[in-house]
Every structure is written in C-alpha cells, then in structure tokens.
Amino acid sequence: MQNVTTISEVRQILREVRQSGKTIGCVPTMGALHEGHLSLIEAAVEQSDFVVVTIFVNPTQFAPHEDLSKYPRPLEWDLKLCEEAGASLVFNPSAEEMYGKDSQISVTVGSLADCWEGASRPGHFDGVATVVTKLFNVVQPDLAFFGAKDYQQQSIIRAMCRDLDIPVKIVTCPTIREESGLALSSRNVYLSDQEREIAVHISQSLLRAKERYPDVEWSLKQLRKTLRQELNETGGLELDYATIVDPTTLEEVSEKQDTMVAIIAARVGTTRLIDNMELSLRS
Ligand code: AMP
C-alpha cells in the first residue's frame, strides 16, 4: 500500500492504474477509522480493482465552534488498518495542499442542505460537497463508497453527481453498529461510559420505530410523536431532531411510503450524535 500527501503523486500513480484498465474505488474519510470505515474499504476492495482511501479532516465542513482542532487524528494506526483492509493507496493531504490561499470557487448545495443536519450545521454540506468534488477530481474514481450512517450526506453526494454530471457511481453501505446498537462513529471516543449508555437509546428508539412502521395501527404522525417523546424523556440526552422522511427528498411527507427513513440527531454531554434507520412496510 502506498501513502502519499500530494495531488501530483496521486495523479501520477493513478494514471498508470487507469492505463492498465483497472477500475478505481474511492473511500473518502476523515480518519480515526473504525469498523464502519473498514466495511466501506472492504466493499470497495470487492467491487473495484484499486482502492484509494482518502484521509482528510476537511476544515471547510466545520463551523468555527465545532471540534476541528480536537478531531482525533491517529494516522499511523489508520494506515495500518487501511493496509489490512486491502487498500492500495492512501491519500492524506494537508489543508494547504487541498485549499490554496487564493481559493475562490466552491460548490453550493440547494434545498437538500437546508434541512436536518444542514439546518443545525449551516455551511456544512457546502464544505462536504466541495471537498468531495475536489477529491473526485483528483482521484477520478469509477465508484465511491459512503456510509448510510450519514444519510443526508450520501443523498447530497448522489444529487451532486447527478446535477453536476460527475461520472462516479455512488455506493451506499449499511451502518455498522456496536453490539449495544450504538452506531460506530469517530466521535464516540468523546463519550464517557455513562454517556454511552444514554446514547444507546437512540438506536433503540429507531429499532422500535422500525418494528412499529408496518403496523396499520401506527400512523406516521403517531410514530413521529412517539420517537420524539421517547428521546425527550431520556435523561442526559438533548434532542435536536427526530423524524421520519422520504429517503430521496428527505421531506416529511404525510402518508406512509413503502420505504422511509427515520433520522435522529441528539447531543449527549458535549457530543453530537446522528443515526438513522430505514423503515419498510414489507418487514
Ligand atoms: P467520516 O470519517 O466520519 O467522514 O466518515 C467517512 C465515511 O464513513 C462516511 O461515508 C461515513 O458515512 C462512513 N461511516 C461512518 N460511520 C459509519 C458506520 N458506523 N457504518 C458505516 N459507515 C460509516
């Protein structure tokens, strides 16, 4: 596995890879890798010939008050995990390599970024869309792998490739969880043992919504109300939003659809956690 920090090195290596007819899979990450990230790398290894993992804590997707400076950066450990998972190349640029000081142009997401995570984190998805566009321009992958854990993010990346004619196939991989049900996240390291126990209520309420969803006795309105109520009654958890939305538009439609997605964001202590689960009438 090669590990490079400059755009020109990536381009040089990938030129030869492409010439040899291999397909390229890309897994964009911010590092502090866990089993969730590794599942994306493994899917990429299965579905493409040459896997590029990018590790970049992107400053433009953090608001000034967010955790950019304290975001975990265990690079040596991450490199070891990438190699074990079968990655061929890691691209780990500095912020200066990615953003020249004269940088002028960025990607702006439309109304898909106004709701939910976007409403709580203004500018966040413009930062994500811009850095993913740049990474796609550097790597020019055939496929790129994202986690369902960041549901709105993968929706926006899909819409971005559609609207900007970016020829990358987006593959969304299922959320990997601890045995307790807690969705794996690099931010879980901030949680104390007690906070972890509180955080588990998030996935438990999603699971209950999933079980209730096909039941005609449960209206969408009642499901949303109960989801919120259960989390509001959880001590130590401060709910940001909890709702059930259309999986593509992320809008709160009024009638149950074959497939919908329940999405939650909540703060436990100082840590903001997000999770979601697909709900289906057929389960
Ligand atoms: P991050 O490093 O947090 O930017 O995440 C990089 C990629 O890993 C994103 O596509 C995330 O959705 C994905 N990811 C994060 N946590 C999980 C998880 N628990 N299961 C599956 N994918 C995940």
Short mmCIF file of C-alpha atoms and ligand atoms in Angstrom, two decimals:
data_model
loop_
_atom_site.label_atom_id
_atom_site.label_comp_id
_atom_site.label_asym_id
_atom_site.label_seq_id
_atom_site.Cartn_x
_atom_site.Cartn_y
_atom_site.Cartn_z
CA MET A 1 0.00 0.00 0.00
CA GLN A 2 1.30 3.44 -0.87
CA ASN A 3 0.72 6.54 1.28
CA VAL A 4 1.00 9.95 -0.40
CA THR A 5 0.25 13.54 0.58
CA THR A 6 0.27 15.45 -2.70
CA ILE A 7 -2.23 15.71 -5.55
CA SER A 8 0.52 15.28 -8.15
CA GLU A 9 1.64 11.96 -6.63
CA VAL A 10 -1.94 10.62 -6.67
CA ARG A 11 -2.37 11.69 -10.30
CA GLN A 12 0.88 10.05 -11.33
CA ILE A 13 0.11 6.73 -9.63
CA LEU A 14 -3.48 6.61 -10.89
CA ARG A 15 -2.56 7.44 -14.46
CA GLU A 16 -0.77 4.10 -14.70
CA VAL A 17 -3.53 2.25 -12.84
CA ARG A 18 -6.13 3.59 -15.26
CA GLN A 19 -3.96 2.78 -18.29
CA SER A 20 -3.73 -0.83 -17.15
CA GLY A 21 -7.54 -1.00 -17.37
CA LYS A 22 -8.20 -1.31 -13.64
CA THR A 23 -11.31 0.18 -12.02
CA ILE A 24 -10.73 2.63 -9.19
CA GLY A 25 -12.79 2.71 -5.98
CA CYS A 26 -12.58 5.69 -3.62
CA VAL A 27 -13.42 5.79 0.11
CA PRO A 28 -13.40 9.38 1.43
CA THR A 29 -12.87 9.59 5.22
CA MET A 30 -11.68 11.96 7.92
CA GLY A 31 -9.61 9.19 9.54
CA ALA A 32 -9.89 7.87 13.13
CA LEU A 33 -11.00 4.74 11.34
CA HIS A 34 -13.32 2.14 12.87
CA GLU A 35 -15.21 -0.92 11.65
CA GLY A 36 -17.69 1.33 9.84
CA HIS A 37 -14.95 2.81 7.65
CA LEU A 38 -13.38 -0.62 7.21
CA SER A 39 -16.67 -2.01 5.89
CA LEU A 40 -16.56 0.67 3.17
CA ILE A 41 -12.96 -0.23 2.29
CA GLU A 42 -13.89 -3.93 2.17
CA ALA A 43 -16.86 -3.19 -0.13
CA ALA A 44 -14.53 -1.12 -2.33
CA VAL A 45 -11.99 -3.97 -2.47
CA GLU A 46 -14.77 -6.34 -3.53
CA GLN A 47 -16.21 -4.05 -6.21
CA SER A 48 -13.12 -2.38 -7.70
CA ASP A 49 -9.55 -3.30 -8.67
CA PHE A 50 -7.64 -0.45 -6.99
CA VAL A 51 -8.86 1.18 -3.78
CA VAL A 52 -7.93 4.72 -2.77
CA VAL A 53 -8.75 5.76 0.81
CA THR A 54 -8.61 9.50 1.43
CA ILE A 55 -7.92 10.68 4.97
CA PHE A 56 -8.54 14.40 5.30
CA VAL A 57 -10.11 16.33 8.17
CA ASN A 58 -11.75 18.92 5.96
CA PRO A 59 -11.74 22.34 7.65
CA THR A 60 -14.45 23.81 5.39
CA GLN A 61 -17.13 21.46 6.74
CA PHE A 62 -16.56 22.50 10.37
CA ALA A 63 -18.15 25.63 11.85
CA PRO A 64 -15.83 27.82 13.98
CA HIS A 65 -17.31 26.45 17.25
CA GLU A 66 -17.07 22.79 16.15
CA ASP A 67 -14.42 20.17 17.00
CA LEU A 68 -11.92 20.67 14.11
CA SER A 69 -8.80 21.09 16.29
CA LYS A 70 -9.64 18.27 18.68
CA TYR A 71 -10.87 15.86 15.99
CA PRO A 72 -8.89 12.59 16.54
CA ARG A 73 -6.00 12.02 14.07
CA PRO A 74 -4.35 8.63 14.78
CA LEU A 75 -2.62 8.48 11.38
CA GLU A 76 -0.20 5.57 11.94
CA TRP A 77 -2.99 3.38 13.26
CA ASP A 78 -5.27 4.39 10.38
CA LEU A 79 -2.60 3.47 7.82
CA LYS A 80 -2.21 0.04 9.40
CA LEU A 81 -5.99 -0.54 9.24
CA CYS A 82 -6.18 0.59 5.60
CA GLU A 83 -3.40 -1.80 4.64
CA GLU A 84 -5.02 -4.71 6.48
CA ALA A 85 -8.38 -3.96 4.82
CA GLY A 86 -6.75 -4.18 1.37
CA ALA A 87 -6.47 -0.51 0.31
CA SER A 88 -3.94 0.13 -2.47
CA LEU A 89 -3.32 3.83 -1.85
CA VAL A 90 -3.95 6.31 0.97
CA PHE A 91 -4.14 10.00 0.12
CA ASN A 92 -3.58 12.09 3.24
CA PRO A 93 -3.16 15.73 2.14
CA SER A 94 -2.60 18.79 4.33
CA ALA A 95 -5.22 21.56 4.35
CA GLU A 96 -2.75 23.71 2.35
CA GLU A 97 -2.44 21.00 -0.32
CA MET A 98 -6.23 20.93 -0.73
CA TYR A 99 -7.00 24.66 -0.41
CA GLY A 100 -4.63 27.16 -1.97
CA LYS A 101 -4.65 30.56 -0.29
CA ASP A 102 -6.19 32.14 -3.41
CA SER A 103 -9.04 29.61 -3.49
CA GLN A 104 -12.22 31.28 -4.85
CA ILE A 105 -14.66 28.66 -6.04
CA SER A 106 -16.80 26.21 -4.10
CA VAL A 107 -19.87 24.01 -4.51
CA THR A 108 -23.20 25.24 -3.12
CA VAL A 109 -25.89 22.68 -2.30
CA GLY A 110 -29.55 23.65 -2.78
CA SER A 111 -32.51 22.94 -0.52
CA LEU A 112 -31.33 19.39 0.30
CA ALA A 113 -28.84 21.08 2.62
CA ASP A 114 -31.37 23.39 4.32
CA CYS A 115 -32.99 20.70 6.47
CA TRP A 116 -31.90 18.43 9.34
CA GLU A 117 -28.09 18.31 9.59
CA GLY A 118 -27.84 21.28 7.25
CA ALA A 119 -30.19 23.37 9.40
CA SER A 120 -28.16 22.57 12.54
CA ARG A 121 -24.80 22.99 10.79
CA PRO A 122 -25.09 25.85 8.26
CA GLY A 123 -22.45 25.58 5.52
CA HIS A 124 -21.52 22.03 6.50
CA PHE A 125 -22.79 20.35 3.33
CA ASP A 126 -21.30 23.02 1.05
CA GLY A 127 -17.96 22.12 2.65
CA VAL A 128 -18.61 18.39 2.17
CA ALA A 129 -19.77 18.81 -1.46
CA THR A 130 -16.74 20.98 -2.26
CA VAL A 131 -14.17 18.62 -0.78
CA VAL A 132 -15.79 15.52 -2.32
CA THR A 133 -15.81 17.24 -5.74
CA LYS A 134 -12.13 18.05 -5.31
CA LEU A 135 -11.30 14.50 -4.19
CA PHE A 136 -13.26 13.10 -7.14
CA ASN A 137 -11.35 15.41 -9.49
CA VAL A 138 -8.04 14.23 -8.06
CA VAL A 139 -8.83 10.51 -7.89
CA GLN A 140 -11.35 10.26 -10.77
CA PRO A 141 -12.78 7.04 -9.34
CA ASP A 142 -15.24 4.75 -11.09
CA LEU A 143 -17.01 4.07 -7.79
CA ALA A 144 -17.11 5.86 -4.43
CA PHE A 145 -18.31 4.38 -1.15
CA PHE A 146 -20.26 6.23 1.53
CA GLY A 147 -21.96 5.10 4.75
CA ALA A 148 -25.73 5.12 5.28
CA LYS A 149 -24.83 6.38 8.77
CA ASP A 150 -24.52 9.89 7.29
CA TYR A 151 -27.78 9.58 5.42
CA GLN A 152 -28.21 13.17 4.30
CA GLN A 153 -24.58 13.27 3.17
CA GLN A 154 -24.96 10.31 0.81
CA SER A 155 -28.24 11.80 -0.53
CA ILE A 156 -26.45 15.08 -1.27
CA ILE A 157 -23.45 13.37 -2.90
CA ARG A 158 -25.79 11.36 -5.12
CA ALA A 159 -27.69 14.53 -6.11
CA MET A 160 -24.39 16.34 -6.71
CA CYS A 161 -23.10 13.65 -9.11
CA ARG A 162 -26.47 13.73 -10.91
CA ASP A 163 -26.67 17.54 -11.16
CA LEU A 164 -23.00 18.26 -11.95
CA ASP A 165 -22.62 15.27 -14.32
CA ILE A 166 -19.86 13.73 -12.23
CA PRO A 167 -19.35 10.22 -13.65
CA VAL A 168 -18.88 8.37 -10.34
CA LYS A 169 -21.15 5.54 -9.19
CA ILE A 170 -22.10 6.14 -5.56
CA VAL A 171 -22.39 3.02 -3.40
CA THR A 172 -24.09 3.41 -0.02
CA CYS A 173 -23.04 0.82 2.58
CA PRO A 174 -25.04 -0.18 5.69
CA THR A 175 -24.34 1.32 9.12
CA ILE A 176 -22.06 -0.77 11.32
CA ARG A 177 -23.07 -0.84 15.00
CA GLU A 178 -21.69 -1.95 18.33
CA GLU A 179 -23.41 -4.94 19.91
CA SER A 180 -25.39 -2.45 22.02
CA GLY A 181 -26.82 -0.97 18.81
CA LEU A 182 -24.82 2.27 19.06
CA ALA A 183 -23.75 3.31 15.54
CA LEU A 184 -19.95 3.41 15.27
CA SER A 185 -18.61 6.93 14.94
CA SER A 186 -15.19 8.54 15.31
CA ARG A 187 -16.90 10.89 17.77
CA ASN A 188 -17.84 8.03 20.13
CA VAL A 189 -14.36 8.37 21.71
CA TYR A 190 -15.64 11.56 23.35
CA LEU A 191 -18.37 9.61 25.23
CA SER A 192 -17.93 8.52 28.87
CA ASP A 193 -19.25 5.07 29.88
CA GLN A 194 -22.37 6.67 31.31
CA GLU A 195 -22.92 8.74 28.15
CA ARG A 196 -22.60 5.58 26.02
CA GLU A 197 -25.47 4.03 27.95
CA ILE A 198 -27.57 7.12 27.27
CA ALA A 199 -26.57 7.16 23.59
CA VAL A 200 -27.83 3.59 23.12
CA HIS A 201 -31.40 4.94 23.49
CA ILE A 202 -31.04 6.50 20.02
CA SER A 203 -30.71 3.18 18.17
CA GLN A 204 -33.24 1.52 20.48
CA SER A 205 -35.92 4.09 19.59
CA LEU A 206 -35.06 3.67 15.88
CA LEU A 207 -35.50 -0.09 16.19
CA ARG A 208 -38.87 0.36 17.87
CA ALA A 209 -39.97 2.68 15.05
CA LYS A 210 -38.82 0.06 12.51
CA GLU A 211 -40.87 -2.64 14.24
CA ARG A 212 -43.98 -0.45 14.51
CA TYR A 213 -43.82 1.02 10.99
CA PRO A 214 -45.61 -1.80 9.06
CA ASP A 215 -48.39 -1.92 11.69
CA VAL A 216 -51.52 -0.13 10.38
CA GLU A 217 -52.37 0.86 13.97
CA TRP A 218 -49.34 3.16 13.93
CA SER A 219 -49.86 6.30 11.82
CA LEU A 220 -46.84 8.28 10.62
CA LYS A 221 -47.92 11.11 12.90
CA GLN A 222 -48.04 8.82 15.92
CA LEU A 223 -44.70 7.22 15.03
CA ARG A 224 -43.00 10.63 14.79
CA LYS A 225 -44.58 11.80 18.02
CA THR A 226 -43.56 8.67 19.92
CA LEU A 227 -40.00 8.77 18.54
CA ARG A 228 -39.60 12.34 19.81
CA GLN A 229 -41.34 11.62 23.10
CA GLU A 230 -39.14 8.61 23.91
CA LEU A 231 -35.97 10.59 23.28
CA ASN A 232 -37.17 13.72 25.08
CA GLU A 233 -37.86 11.54 28.12
CA THR A 234 -34.31 10.11 28.07
CA GLY A 235 -32.32 11.82 30.80
CA GLY A 236 -28.94 13.23 29.70
CA LEU A 237 -29.95 13.36 26.03
CA GLU A 238 -30.79 16.63 24.34
CA LEU A 239 -32.77 16.02 21.15
CA ASP A 240 -32.04 18.14 18.08
CA TYR A 241 -34.45 16.41 15.68
CA ALA A 242 -36.16 13.03 15.32
CA THR A 243 -38.47 12.35 12.41
CA ILE A 244 -39.38 10.09 9.52
CA VAL A 245 -38.74 11.30 5.97
CA ASP A 246 -38.81 10.36 2.30
CA PRO A 247 -35.45 8.67 1.57
CA THR A 248 -34.67 10.79 -1.52
CA THR A 249 -36.13 14.24 -0.84
CA LEU A 250 -35.70 14.00 2.97
CA GLU A 251 -39.10 15.69 3.27
CA GLU A 252 -41.68 14.88 5.96
CA VAL A 253 -44.44 13.52 3.73
CA SER A 254 -47.83 12.81 5.34
CA GLU A 255 -48.57 9.29 4.02
CA LYS A 256 -46.55 6.16 4.74
CA GLN A 257 -44.46 5.01 1.75
CA ASP A 258 -43.02 1.56 1.01
CA THR A 259 -39.67 2.74 2.30
CA MET A 260 -38.92 5.72 4.52
CA VAL A 261 -36.07 6.64 6.81
CA ALA A 262 -36.15 7.62 10.47
CA ILE A 263 -33.44 10.17 11.26
CA ILE A 264 -32.20 11.42 14.63
CA ALA A 265 -29.66 13.93 15.89
CA ALA A 266 -29.07 14.42 19.59
CA ARG A 267 -26.45 15.73 21.97
CA VAL A 268 -25.19 13.51 24.77
CA GLY A 269 -22.96 15.62 27.01
CA THR A 270 -20.96 17.71 24.57
CA THR A 271 -21.03 15.10 21.78
CA ARG A 272 -23.47 15.46 18.89
CA LEU A 273 -24.59 12.07 17.56
CA ILE A 274 -26.60 11.20 14.45
CA ASP A 275 -28.24 7.94 13.48
CA ASN A 276 -30.95 6.68 11.13
CA MET A 277 -32.75 3.53 10.12
CA GLU A 278 -34.67 2.53 7.02
CA LEU A 279 -38.32 1.66 7.69
CA SER A 280 -40.17 -0.66 5.36
CA LEU A 281 -43.83 -1.68 5.07
CA ARG A 282 -42.67 -5.08 3.92
CA SER A 283 -40.74 -6.11 7.07
P1 AMP B 1 -16.10 10.24 8.36
O1 AMP B 1 -14.69 9.81 8.56
O2 AMP B 1 -16.88 10.38 9.63
O3 AMP B 1 -16.24 11.43 7.43
O4 AMP B 1 -16.83 9.05 7.60
C1 AMP B 1 -16.30 8.55 6.38
C2 AMP B 1 -17.29 7.60 5.78
O5 AMP B 1 -17.54 6.52 6.69
C3 AMP B 1 -18.66 8.25 5.52
O6 AMP B 1 -19.15 7.81 4.26
C4 AMP B 1 -19.50 7.75 6.66
O7 AMP B 1 -20.88 7.68 6.35
C5 AMP B 1 -18.93 6.34 6.84
N1 AMP B 1 -19.25 5.84 8.17
C6 AMP B 1 -19.09 6.48 9.37
N2 AMP B 1 -19.57 5.71 10.37
C7 AMP B 1 -20.06 4.58 9.80
C8 AMP B 1 -20.70 3.40 10.32
N3 AMP B 1 -20.93 3.24 11.62
N4 AMP B 1 -21.07 2.44 9.43
C9 AMP B 1 -20.84 2.60 8.10
N5 AMP B 1 -20.24 3.67 7.56
C10 AMP B 1 -19.86 4.66 8.39
#
